mmCIF file of C-alpha atoms in Angstrom:
data_model
loop_
_atom_site.group_PDB
_atom_site.id
_atom_site.type_symbol
_atom_site.label_atom_id
_atom_site.label_comp_id
_atom_site.label_asym_id
_atom_site.label_seq_id
_atom_site.Cartn_x
_atom_site.Cartn_y
_atom_site.Cartn_z
ATOM 1 C CA LEU H 1 -0.471 -0.426 -0.480
ATOM 2 C CA VAL H 2 1.651 3.711 -1.067
ATOM 3 C CA VAL H 3 -1.007 6.340 -0.443
ATOM 4 C CA GLN H 4 1.355 9.864 -2.780
ATOM 5 C CA ASN H 5 1.484 13.652 -0.680
ATOM 6 C CA ASN H 6 -0.965 14.068 -3.722
ATOM 7 C CA GLY H 7 -3.442 12.209 -1.964
ATOM 8 C CA ASP H 8 -3.299 8.745 -4.876
ATOM 9 C CA VAL H 9 -4.003 5.766 -2.878
ATOM 10 C CA SER H 10 -1.714 2.951 -4.275
ATOM 11 C CA PHE H 11 -2.410 -1.773 -3.055
ATOM 12 C CA TYR H 12 0.109 -3.416 -5.473
ATOM 13 C CA GLU H 13 0.408 -7.174 -6.104
ATOM 14 C CA ASP H 14 2.676 -9.316 -3.836
ATOM 15 C CA THR H 15 6.093 -8.998 -5.787
ATOM 16 C CA GLY H 16 5.304 -5.227 -4.577
ATOM 17 C CA THR H 17 5.556 -3.729 -7.651
ATOM 18 C CA THR H 18 2.576 -2.993 -9.913
ATOM 19 C CA ALA H 19 -0.581 -1.538 -8.929
ATOM 20 C CA LYS H 20 -3.581 -3.297 -9.025
ATOM 21 C CA PHE H 21 -5.928 -1.204 -6.711
ATOM 22 C CA PHE H 22 -5.784 3.366 -7.791
ATOM 23 C CA TRP H 23 -6.698 5.846 -6.335
ATOM 24 C CA ASP H 24 -6.584 8.874 -8.471
ATOM 25 C CA ALA H 25 -7.027 11.540 -5.761
ATOM 26 C CA SER H 26 -6.759 14.528 -8.999
ATOM 27 C CA VAL H 27 -9.293 13.356 -10.998
ATOM 28 C CA GLU H 28 -11.294 11.574 -7.691
ATOM 29 C CA ASN H 29 -11.065 7.658 -10.696
ATOM 30 C CA LEU H 30 -10.570 3.710 -8.608
ATOM 31 C CA GLY H 31 -8.966 1.848 -11.327
ATOM 32 C CA ILE H 32 -8.478 -1.439 -10.947
ATOM 33 C CA GLY H 33 -5.274 -3.142 -13.675
ATOM 34 C CA THR H 34 -4.588 0.677 -13.706
ATOM 35 C CA THR H 35 -3.241 3.277 -12.554
ATOM 36 C CA ALA H 36 -4.147 5.707 -15.491
ATOM 37 C CA PRO H 37 -8.252 5.566 -14.782
ATOM 38 C CA THR H 38 -10.088 7.942 -17.202
ATOM 39 C CA LEU H 39 -13.908 8.182 -17.440
ATOM 40 C CA ILE H 40 -13.551 10.830 -20.947
ATOM 41 C CA GLY H 41 -16.446 9.375 -22.601
ATOM 42 C CA PHE H 42 -18.777 10.022 -20.603
ATOM 43 C CA GLY H 43 -17.671 13.733 -20.030
ATOM 44 C CA SER H 44 -14.262 16.325 -18.642
ATOM 45 C CA GLY H 45 -14.879 16.084 -14.928
ATOM 46 C CA THR H 46 -16.397 12.968 -14.858
ATOM 47 C CA SER H 47 -15.628 10.509 -11.809
ATOM 48 C CA GLY H 48 -16.095 6.949 -11.032
ATOM 49 C CA LEU H 49 -14.147 3.381 -11.968
ATOM 50 C CA GLU H 50 -12.231 1.776 -14.587
ATOM 51 C CA ILE H 51 -11.659 -1.697 -14.004
ATOM 52 C CA ALA H 52 -8.843 -2.665 -17.846
ATOM 53 C CA ASP H 53 -7.700 -6.245 -18.578
ATOM 54 C CA ALA H 54 -5.960 -6.657 -22.229
ATOM 55 C CA THR H 55 -7.744 -8.912 -22.606
ATOM 56 C CA LEU H 56 -11.063 -9.716 -20.794
ATOM 57 C CA ALA H 57 -12.388 -7.352 -18.073
ATOM 58 C CA GLY H 58 -15.695 -7.617 -16.233
ATOM 59 C CA ILE H 59 -17.782 -7.076 -13.071
ATOM 60 C CA ARG H 60 -19.304 -10.038 -11.369
ATOM 61 C CA LEU H 61 -22.215 -9.473 -9.497
ATOM 62 C CA ASN H 62 -23.499 -12.222 -7.626
ATOM 63 C CA GLY H 63 -26.588 -12.981 -5.342
ATOM 64 C CA ASN H 64 -27.106 -14.986 -5.683
ATOM 65 C CA ALA H 65 -24.234 -17.716 -6.945
ATOM 66 C CA ALA H 66 -26.959 -19.243 -10.013
ATOM 67 C CA ASP H 67 -28.143 -15.918 -11.160
ATOM 68 C CA SER H 68 -24.949 -13.803 -11.511
ATOM 69 C CA MET H 69 -24.753 -11.318 -13.458
ATOM 70 C CA TYR H 70 -22.030 -10.276 -15.751
ATOM 71 C CA PHE H 71 -20.961 -6.497 -17.555
ATOM 72 C CA VAL H 72 -17.737 -7.782 -19.425
ATOM 73 C CA SER H 73 -15.870 -6.103 -22.136
ATOM 74 C CA GLY H 74 -13.382 -7.405 -24.367
ATOM 75 C CA SER H 75 -11.092 -7.069 -27.876
ATOM 76 C CA GLY H 76 -14.099 -6.830 -30.217
ATOM 77 C CA GLN H 77 -16.996 -7.177 -28.123
ATOM 78 C CA HIS H 78 -19.041 -6.399 -25.041
ATOM 79 C CA TRP H 79 -21.549 -8.246 -22.854
ATOM 80 C CA LEU H 80 -23.733 -7.451 -20.372
ATOM 81 C CA TYR H 81 -24.598 -11.656 -19.351
ATOM 82 C CA GLY H 82 -26.937 -12.730 -17.139
ATOM 83 C CA LYS H 83 -26.674 -15.981 -15.310
ATOM 84 C CA GLY H 84 -29.805 -19.181 -14.786
ATOM 85 C CA ALA H 85 -32.635 -18.745 -16.595
ATOM 86 C CA VAL H 86 -33.680 -15.670 -15.039
ATOM 87 C CA PRO H 87 -35.639 -12.375 -16.485
ATOM 88 C CA MET H 88 -33.360 -9.489 -16.802
ATOM 89 C CA THR H 89 -35.135 -6.580 -16.300
ATOM 90 C CA PHE H 90 -34.602 -2.162 -17.128
ATOM 91 C CA SER H 91 -35.860 0.443 -15.806
ATOM 92 C CA THR H 92 -36.326 4.066 -15.544
ATOM 93 C CA ASN H 93 -38.333 6.698 -13.005
ATOM 94 C CA GLY H 94 -38.883 3.958 -10.400
ATOM 95 C CA ALA H 95 -40.599 1.570 -12.207
ATOM 96 C CA GLU H 96 -39.988 -1.671 -15.531
ATOM 97 C CA ALA H 97 -40.236 -0.073 -18.590
ATOM 98 C CA MET H 98 -38.954 -3.171 -20.551
ATOM 99 C CA ARG H 99 -37.086 -7.604 -19.770
ATOM 100 C CA ILE H 100 -35.831 -10.271 -21.533
ATOM 101 C CA ASP H 101 -37.309 -13.013 -20.490
ATOM 102 C CA ALA H 102 -35.850 -16.791 -19.766
ATOM 103 C CA SER H 103 -36.662 -17.502 -22.915
ATOM 104 C CA GLY H 104 -34.989 -14.833 -24.825
ATOM 105 C CA ASN H 105 -38.682 -12.992 -25.330
ATOM 106 C CA VAL H 106 -38.526 -8.806 -25.348
ATOM 107 C CA GLY H 107 -41.504 -7.251 -23.241
ATOM 108 C CA ILE H 108 -41.215 -3.398 -22.819
ATOM 109 C CA GLY H 109 -44.782 -3.057 -21.882
ATOM 110 C CA THR H 110 -44.952 -6.205 -20.013
ATOM 111 C CA SER H 111 -43.498 -8.385 -17.899
ATOM 112 C CA SER H 112 -44.722 -11.641 -18.786
ATOM 113 C CA PRO H 113 -44.096 -11.633 -23.009
ATOM 114 C CA GLY H 114 -45.321 -14.290 -24.743
ATOM 115 C CA THR H 115 -43.076 -13.626 -28.429
ATOM 116 C CA ALA H 116 -40.081 -12.670 -29.850
ATOM 117 C CA LEU H 117 -41.281 -8.619 -29.300
ATOM 118 C CA GLU H 118 -43.889 -7.873 -27.252
ATOM 119 C CA VAL H 119 -45.144 -4.337 -26.647
ATOM 120 C CA LYS H 120 -48.465 -3.628 -24.155
ATOM 121 C CA GLY H 121 -49.803 -0.740 -23.397
ATOM 122 C CA ASP H 122 -52.969 1.869 -23.737
ATOM 123 C CA GLY H 123 -51.241 4.120 -26.398
ATOM 124 C CA SER H 124 -48.845 2.024 -27.558
ATOM 125 C CA SER H 125 -47.074 2.174 -30.638
ATOM 126 C CA VAL H 126 -43.500 0.949 -33.635
ATOM 127 C CA GLN H 127 -42.300 3.619 -34.957
ATOM 128 C CA VAL H 128 -39.002 3.775 -37.505
ATOM 129 C CA SER H 129 -38.069 6.629 -38.386
ATOM 130 C CA SER H 130 -34.918 8.128 -40.814
ATOM 131 C CA ALA H 131 -33.133 10.985 -39.489
ATOM 132 C CA ASP H 132 -35.709 12.535 -41.538
ATOM 133 C CA TYR H 133 -39.251 11.599 -41.618
ATOM 134 C CA ASP H 134 -40.912 8.764 -39.572
ATOM 135 C CA VAL H 135 -41.573 5.847 -42.328
ATOM 136 C CA ALA H 136 -43.370 3.448 -40.430
ATOM 137 C CA LEU H 137 -45.749 2.154 -37.413
ATOM 138 C CA LEU H 138 -47.599 -0.424 -36.360
ATOM 139 C CA GLY H 139 -50.172 0.477 -33.753
ATOM 140 C CA ARG H 140 -53.379 1.556 -32.101
ATOM 141 C CA ARG H 141 -55.577 3.203 -34.513
ATOM 142 C CA GLY H 142 -55.673 6.414 -32.198
ATOM 143 C CA SER H 143 -55.505 7.647 -28.827
ATOM 144 C CA SER H 144 -58.133 7.232 -27.125
ATOM 145 C CA GLY H 145 -61.756 5.253 -26.674
ATOM 146 C CA THR H 146 -62.169 2.618 -28.064
ATOM 147 C CA ASP H 147 -59.276 2.684 -30.626
ATOM 148 C CA LEU H 148 -56.951 1.989 -28.506
ATOM 149 C CA ASP H 149 -57.792 -1.725 -28.902
ATOM 150 C CA LYS H 150 -58.276 -1.313 -33.094
ATOM 151 C CA GLY H 151 -54.436 -2.187 -35.049
ATOM 152 C CA TYR H 152 -53.704 0.572 -37.493
ATOM 153 C CA MET H 153 -50.342 0.842 -40.085
ATOM 154 C CA ARG H 154 -48.495 3.085 -41.974
ATOM 155 C CA LEU H 155 -45.741 3.851 -44.550
ATOM 156 C CA ARG H 156 -44.756 7.442 -45.717
ATOM 157 C CA ASP H 157 -43.139 7.924 -48.406
ATOM 158 C CA THR H 158 -41.333 11.703 -47.534
ATOM 159 C CA GLY H 159 -43.451 12.622 -44.754
ATOM 160 C CA THR H 160 -46.389 11.910 -47.178
ATOM 161 C CA THR H 161 -48.898 8.370 -45.945
ATOM 162 C CA LYS H 162 -48.738 6.813 -49.213
ATOM 163 C CA VAL H 163 -50.325 3.042 -47.301
ATOM 164 C CA ALA H 164 -52.106 2.919 -45.205
ATOM 165 C CA ILE H 165 -54.490 -0.791 -42.852
ATOM 166 C CA ASP H 166 -57.059 0.541 -40.871
ATOM 167 C CA SER H 167 -58.834 -2.479 -39.274
ATOM 168 C CA ALA H 168 -61.609 0.239 -38.754
ATOM 169 C CA GLY H 169 -61.615 3.133 -40.761
ATOM 170 C CA ASN H 170 -60.543 3.071 -45.095
ATOM 171 C CA THR H 171 -57.304 1.067 -45.967
ATOM 172 C CA TYR H 172 -55.256 2.344 -49.762
ATOM 173 C CA PHE H 173 -52.078 1.404 -51.353
ATOM 174 C CA ASN H 174 -51.113 4.467 -52.802
ATOM 175 C CA GLY H 175 -47.187 3.296 -53.181
ATOM 176 C CA GLY H 176 -47.846 1.906 -56.524
ATOM 177 C CA ASN H 177 -49.048 -0.642 -59.291
ATOM 178 C CA VAL H 178 -49.998 -3.791 -56.289
ATOM 179 C CA GLY H 179 -49.753 -7.510 -57.063
ATOM 180 C CA ILE H 180 -51.763 -10.506 -55.444
ATOM 181 C CA GLY H 181 -49.598 -13.850 -56.105
ATOM 182 C CA THR H 182 -47.138 -11.830 -58.482
ATOM 183 C CA ALA H 183 -43.987 -9.125 -57.333
ATOM 184 C CA ALA H 184 -44.561 -7.277 -61.169
ATOM 185 C CA PRO H 185 -47.862 -5.908 -61.572
ATOM 186 C CA THR H 186 -48.112 -4.052 -64.436
ATOM 187 C CA ALA H 187 -51.489 -2.153 -63.299
ATOM 188 C CA PRO H 188 -52.593 -0.419 -60.478
ATOM 189 C CA LEU H 189 -54.190 -4.066 -59.033
ATOM 190 C CA THR H 190 -52.170 -6.425 -60.653
ATOM 191 C CA VAL H 191 -53.501 -10.368 -60.117
ATOM 192 C CA SER H 192 -51.816 -13.460 -61.246
ATOM 193 C CA SER H 193 -53.240 -17.717 -60.918
ATOM 194 C CA THR H 194 -52.187 -20.677 -61.647
ATOM 195 C CA GLY H 195 -56.283 -21.676 -61.311
ATOM 196 C CA TRP H 196 -58.841 -20.714 -63.500
ATOM 197 C CA LYS H 197 -60.140 -18.021 -60.520
ATOM 198 C CA HIS H 198 -58.964 -15.173 -60.404
ATOM 199 C CA LEU H 199 -60.458 -12.907 -58.688
ATOM 200 C CA GLU H 200 -63.545 -13.141 -56.966
ATOM 201 C CA MET H 201 -66.277 -10.771 -55.857
ATOM 202 C CA THR H 202 -69.616 -11.656 -53.437
ATOM 203 C CA SER H 203 -71.923 -9.397 -51.572
ATOM 204 C CA THR H 204 -73.413 -9.712 -48.568
ATOM 205 C CA ASP H 205 -76.541 -8.119 -49.549
ATOM 206 C CA SER H 206 -79.662 -10.397 -49.976
ATOM 207 C CA ASP H 207 -80.323 -8.138 -53.981
#
């Protein structure tokens, strides 16, 4: 153990030649495996802990040996690893926001996702955007009342809706020709089939 006049503290390994645990008083950073701990990536003046190693550096949180949690960084990749068949949860503002269950399903707004990705909650939707525009949306039809329980999908071209599938309203395709059974439609609607029946129209009216 060495304590410098400037407040730096070094803990050495058994040979007394290499400091393995170091407190940098000038920046208030703690280093394990490094004598120059820094958190520059988070902005100047940031204080914290750096764990360094030439191959792998990590932390193990062992609340239960069978269900330990690992944070590991290595050459070219990083791991956030949960051991055991238990969920990994992420919380914000004092409440769970997302979880990955033991099967690998992701739940947002639900603690029991039944598919690879489940987003749950009144008003929830999934949106894809470019740097300039909203491109696609899948979610509820409206923001209140019964429309919260009705599905809606929208596709846009540079900010203009071209395709809309509305479970309780108008559905339209305005982005080009539509093909059924073909990937190269030559008219607003092209239906291609190997059978004799290509298009059938029926009415529910009695007349």
